[in-house]
PDB file of C-alpha atoms in Angstrom:
ATOM      1  CA  GLN T 954      92.841   4.098  78.134  1.00  0.00           C
ATOM      2  CA  VAL T 955      92.844   4.257  74.344  1.00  0.00           C
ATOM      3  CA  HIS T 956      90.048   6.007  72.545  1.00  0.00           C
ATOM      4  CA  PHE T 957      89.221   5.506  68.289  1.00  0.00           C
ATOM      5  CA  VAL T 958      87.522   7.244  66.026  1.00  0.00           C
ATOM      6  CA  GLU T 959      86.486   5.101  63.059  1.00  0.00           C
ATOM      7  CA  SER T 960      85.252   6.513  59.416  1.00  0.00           C
ATOM      8  CA  GLY T 961      84.996   5.159  56.204  1.00  0.00           C
ATOM      9  CA  GLY T 962      82.029   2.767  56.166  1.00  0.00           C
ATOM     10  CA  GLY T 963      78.825   2.842  53.913  1.00  0.00           C
ATOM     11  CA  LEU T 964      76.958   1.267  51.227  1.00  0.00           C
ATOM     12  CA  MET T 965      78.761  -0.057  48.238  1.00  0.00           C
ATOM     13  CA  GLN T 966      77.751  -2.263  45.145  1.00  0.00           C
ATOM     14  CA  PRO T 967      79.624  -6.074  45.364  1.00  0.00           C
ATOM     15  CA  GLY T 968      82.531  -5.431  43.410  1.00  0.00           C
ATOM     16  CA  GLY T 969      83.086  -1.988  45.075  1.00  0.00           C
ATOM     17  CA  SER T 970      85.841  -0.440  47.628  1.00  0.00           C
ATOM     18  CA  LEU T 971      85.796   1.173  50.596  1.00  0.00           C
ATOM     19  CA  ARG T 972      88.476   2.232  53.009  1.00  0.00           C
ATOM     20  CA  LEU T 973      87.949   2.513  56.448  1.00  0.00           C
ATOM     21  CA  SER T 974      89.965   4.627  58.577  1.00  0.00           C
ATOM     22  CA  CYS T 975      90.729   4.350  62.861  1.00  0.00           C
ATOM     23  CA  ALA T 976      92.328   7.557  64.746  1.00  0.00           C
ATOM     24  CA  ALA T 977      93.330   6.522  68.576  1.00  0.00           C
ATOM     25  CA  SER T 978      94.291   8.733  70.791  1.00  0.00           C
ATOM     26  CA  GLY T 979      95.010   8.133  74.884  1.00  0.00           C
ATOM     27  CA  ASP T 980      97.771   5.807  75.657  1.00  0.00           C
ATOM     28  CA  THR T 981      98.704   5.438  72.023  1.00  0.00           C
ATOM     29  CA  ILE T 982     102.230   4.638  73.526  1.00  0.00           C
ATOM     30  CA  CYS T 983     101.002   1.131  75.354  1.00  0.00           C
ATOM     31  CA  ILE T 984      99.700  -0.323  71.851  1.00  0.00           C
ATOM     32  CA  SER T 985     101.215  -3.291  70.151  1.00  0.00           C
ATOM     33  CA  ALA T 986      99.387  -4.349  67.975  1.00  0.00           C
ATOM     34  CA  MET T 987      96.234  -3.264  66.325  1.00  0.00           C
ATOM     35  CA  ALA T 988      93.274  -5.028  64.392  1.00  0.00           C
ATOM     36  CA  TRP T 989      90.279  -4.861  62.135  1.00  0.00           C
ATOM     37  CA  TYR T 990      87.269  -7.146  63.425  1.00  0.00           C
ATOM     38  CA  ARG T 991      83.548  -7.418  62.081  1.00  0.00           C
ATOM     39  CA  GLN T 992      80.226  -8.624  63.226  1.00  0.00           C
ATOM     40  CA  PRO T 993      77.909  -9.452  60.490  1.00  0.00           C
ATOM     41  CA  PRO T 994      73.980  -9.073  61.386  1.00  0.00           C
ATOM     42  CA  GLY T 995      73.281 -12.171  63.534  1.00  0.00           C
ATOM     43  CA  LYS T 996      76.853 -13.510  63.632  1.00  0.00           C
ATOM     44  CA  GLU T 997      79.621 -13.768  65.934  1.00  0.00           C
ATOM     45  CA  ARG T 998      82.752 -10.831  65.907  1.00  0.00           C
ATOM     46  CA  GLU T 999      85.325 -12.080  64.376  1.00  0.00           C
ATOM     47  CA  LEU T1000      88.787 -10.857  63.333  1.00  0.00           C
ATOM     48  CA  VAL T1001      89.523  -9.577  60.197  1.00  0.00           C
ATOM     49  CA  ALA T1002      93.169  -8.301  60.000  1.00  0.00           C
ATOM     50  CA  ARG T1003      96.082  -7.643  62.844  1.00  0.00           C
ATOM     51  CA  MET T1004      99.201  -6.059  62.462  1.00  0.00           C
ATOM     52  CA  THR T1005     101.813  -5.788  64.752  1.00  0.00           C
ATOM     53  CA  ASN T1006     104.176  -2.939  65.698  1.00  0.00           C
ATOM     54  CA  SER T1007     107.933  -3.680  63.972  1.00  0.00           C
ATOM     55  CA  GLY T1008     110.132  -4.634  66.648  1.00  0.00           C
ATOM     56  CA  PHE T1009     113.664  -6.176  66.811  1.00  0.00           C
ATOM     57  CA  ALA T1010     113.222  -9.107  65.583  1.00  0.00           C
ATOM     58  CA  GLY T1011     112.088  -7.437  62.012  1.00  0.00           C
ATOM     59  CA  ALA T1012     108.832  -6.267  59.952  1.00  0.00           C
ATOM     60  CA  ALA T1013     105.232  -5.853  61.822  1.00  0.00           C
ATOM     61  CA  ILE T1014     103.175  -9.209  61.576  1.00  0.00           C
ATOM     62  CA  ILE T1015     100.020  -9.303  59.580  1.00  0.00           C
ATOM     63  CA  ASN T1016      97.103 -11.514  59.385  1.00  0.00           C
ATOM     64  CA  TYR T1017      93.993 -12.024  57.977  1.00  0.00           C
ATOM     65  CA  THR T1018      91.100 -13.831  57.893  1.00  0.00           C
ATOM     66  CA  ALA T1019      90.865 -16.326  54.676  1.00  0.00           C
ATOM     67  CA  SER T1020      88.159 -15.006  53.254  1.00  0.00           C
ATOM     68  CA  VAL T1021      89.595 -11.473  53.316  1.00  0.00           C
ATOM     69  CA  LYS T1022      93.015 -12.571  52.273  1.00  0.00           C
ATOM     70  CA  GLY T1023      93.941 -10.703  48.426  1.00  0.00           C
ATOM     71  CA  ARG T1024      90.708  -8.742  49.147  1.00  0.00           C
ATOM     72  CA  PHE T1025      91.674  -6.342  52.113  1.00  0.00           C
ATOM     73  CA  THR T1026      94.433  -4.523  53.438  1.00  0.00           C
ATOM     74  CA  ILE T1027      95.557  -3.915  56.482  1.00  0.00           C
ATOM     75  CA  SER T1028      98.234  -0.664  57.103  1.00  0.00           C
ATOM     76  CA  ARG T1029      99.002   1.357  59.619  1.00  0.00           C
ATOM     77  CA  ASP T1030     100.345   5.019  60.758  1.00  0.00           C
ATOM     78  CA  VAL T1031     102.380   4.572  63.605  1.00  0.00           C
ATOM     79  CA  ALA T1032     103.341   7.890  63.631  1.00  0.00           C
ATOM     80  CA  ARG T1033      99.807   9.131  63.630  1.00  0.00           C
ATOM     81  CA  ASN T1034      98.187   6.523  65.830  1.00  0.00           C
ATOM     82  CA  MET T1035      96.368   5.411  63.016  1.00  0.00           C
ATOM     83  CA  VAL T1036      95.070   2.308  61.515  1.00  0.00           C
ATOM     84  CA  PHE T1037      93.637   1.254  57.639  1.00  0.00           C
ATOM     85  CA  LEU T1038      91.537  -0.934  55.896  1.00  0.00           C
ATOM     86  CA  GLN T1039      91.415  -0.876  52.387  1.00  0.00           C
ATOM     87  CA  MET T1040      89.026  -2.986  51.332  1.00  0.00           C
ATOM     88  CA  ASN T1041      88.022  -4.241  47.476  1.00  0.00           C
ATOM     89  CA  SER T1042      86.239  -6.766  45.603  1.00  0.00           C
ATOM     90  CA  LEU T1043      83.322  -6.189  48.148  1.00  0.00           C
ATOM     91  CA  LYS T1044      80.763  -8.859  48.425  1.00  0.00           C
ATOM     92  CA  PRO T1045      77.972  -9.041  50.243  1.00  0.00           C
ATOM     93  CA  GLU T1046      78.691 -11.611  52.779  1.00  0.00           C
ATOM     94  CA  ASP T1047      81.536  -8.560  53.955  1.00  0.00           C
ATOM     95  CA  THR T1048      78.093  -6.734  55.138  1.00  0.00           C
ATOM     96  CA  ALA T1049      79.056  -6.057  59.159  1.00  0.00           C
ATOM     97  CA  ALA T1050      79.566  -3.552  61.526  1.00  0.00           C
ATOM     98  CA  TYR T1051      83.717  -2.719  61.727  1.00  0.00           C
ATOM     99  CA  TYR T1052      85.523  -2.899  64.431  1.00  0.00           C
ATOM    100  CA  CYS T1053      88.494  -1.200  65.261  1.00  0.00           C
ATOM    101  CA  ASN T1054      91.000  -2.688  67.920  1.00  0.00           C
ATOM    102  CA  ALA T1055      93.800  -2.420  69.700  1.00  0.00           C
ATOM    103  CA  GLU T1056      96.158  -4.587  71.951  1.00  0.00           C
ATOM    104  CA  THR T1057      98.331  -2.703  74.266  1.00  0.00           C
ATOM    105  CA  ASP T1058     101.195  -4.014  77.470  1.00  0.00           C
ATOM    106  CA  CYS T1059     101.517  -1.736  79.503  1.00  0.00           C
ATOM    107  CA  THR T1060      99.647  -3.000  82.394  1.00  0.00           C
ATOM    108  CA  ALA T1061     100.688  -6.555  83.077  1.00  0.00           C
ATOM    109  CA  ASP T1062      98.021  -8.248  82.506  1.00  0.00           C
ATOM    110  CA  GLY T1063      97.277  -6.248  78.699  1.00  0.00           C
ATOM    111  CA  ARG T1064      93.861  -4.776  77.736  1.00  0.00           C
ATOM    112  CA  ASN T1065      91.991  -4.693  74.615  1.00  0.00           C
ATOM    113  CA  TYR T1066      90.258  -1.378  73.359  1.00  0.00           C
ATOM    114  CA  TRP T1067      87.502  -0.875  70.774  1.00  0.00           C
ATOM    115  CA  GLY T1068      86.245   1.738  68.334  1.00  0.00           C
ATOM    116  CA  GLN T1069      82.233   2.575  67.990  1.00  0.00           C
ATOM    117  CA  GLY T1070      81.448   0.244  64.944  1.00  0.00           C
ATOM    118  CA  THR T1071      81.859   1.602  61.462  1.00  0.00           C
ATOM    119  CA  GLN T1072      79.001  -0.060  59.693  1.00  0.00           C
ATOM    120  CA  VAL T1073      79.655  -1.998  56.312  1.00  0.00           C
ATOM    121  CA  THR T1074      77.114  -2.337  53.199  1.00  0.00           C
ATOM    122  CA  VAL T1075      77.526  -4.186  50.014  1.00  0.00           C
ATOM    123  CA  SER T1076      74.207  -4.560  47.849  1.00  0.00           C
ATOM    124  CA  SER T1077      73.534  -4.382  44.669  1.00  0.00           C
TER     125      SER T1077
END
């Protein structure tokens, strides 16, 4: 099991910035990638950013959904079992509940774990 504590959400005007934090605990040795998802009101949950562990092949792989590329930055502190999402130039359409996610590979089938969510509201 992997458990999370998320923080950093809140209300921000368009153009502002927020930084989300997620601290993982439990079977953190099993984590192979961490990600941020979001679910806007009335819409489906979507991937925002994902970052794998670094491996023998080189640096971690980072992916962003197109709508946040250039504005959001995902980063990890693997030693502290934390993942962050720096959100700049916020837009009203960024309003959503943001969820921390971890992919694990200690079991043959793999498992995903989810944080409780933190609300981000962008409004003037």
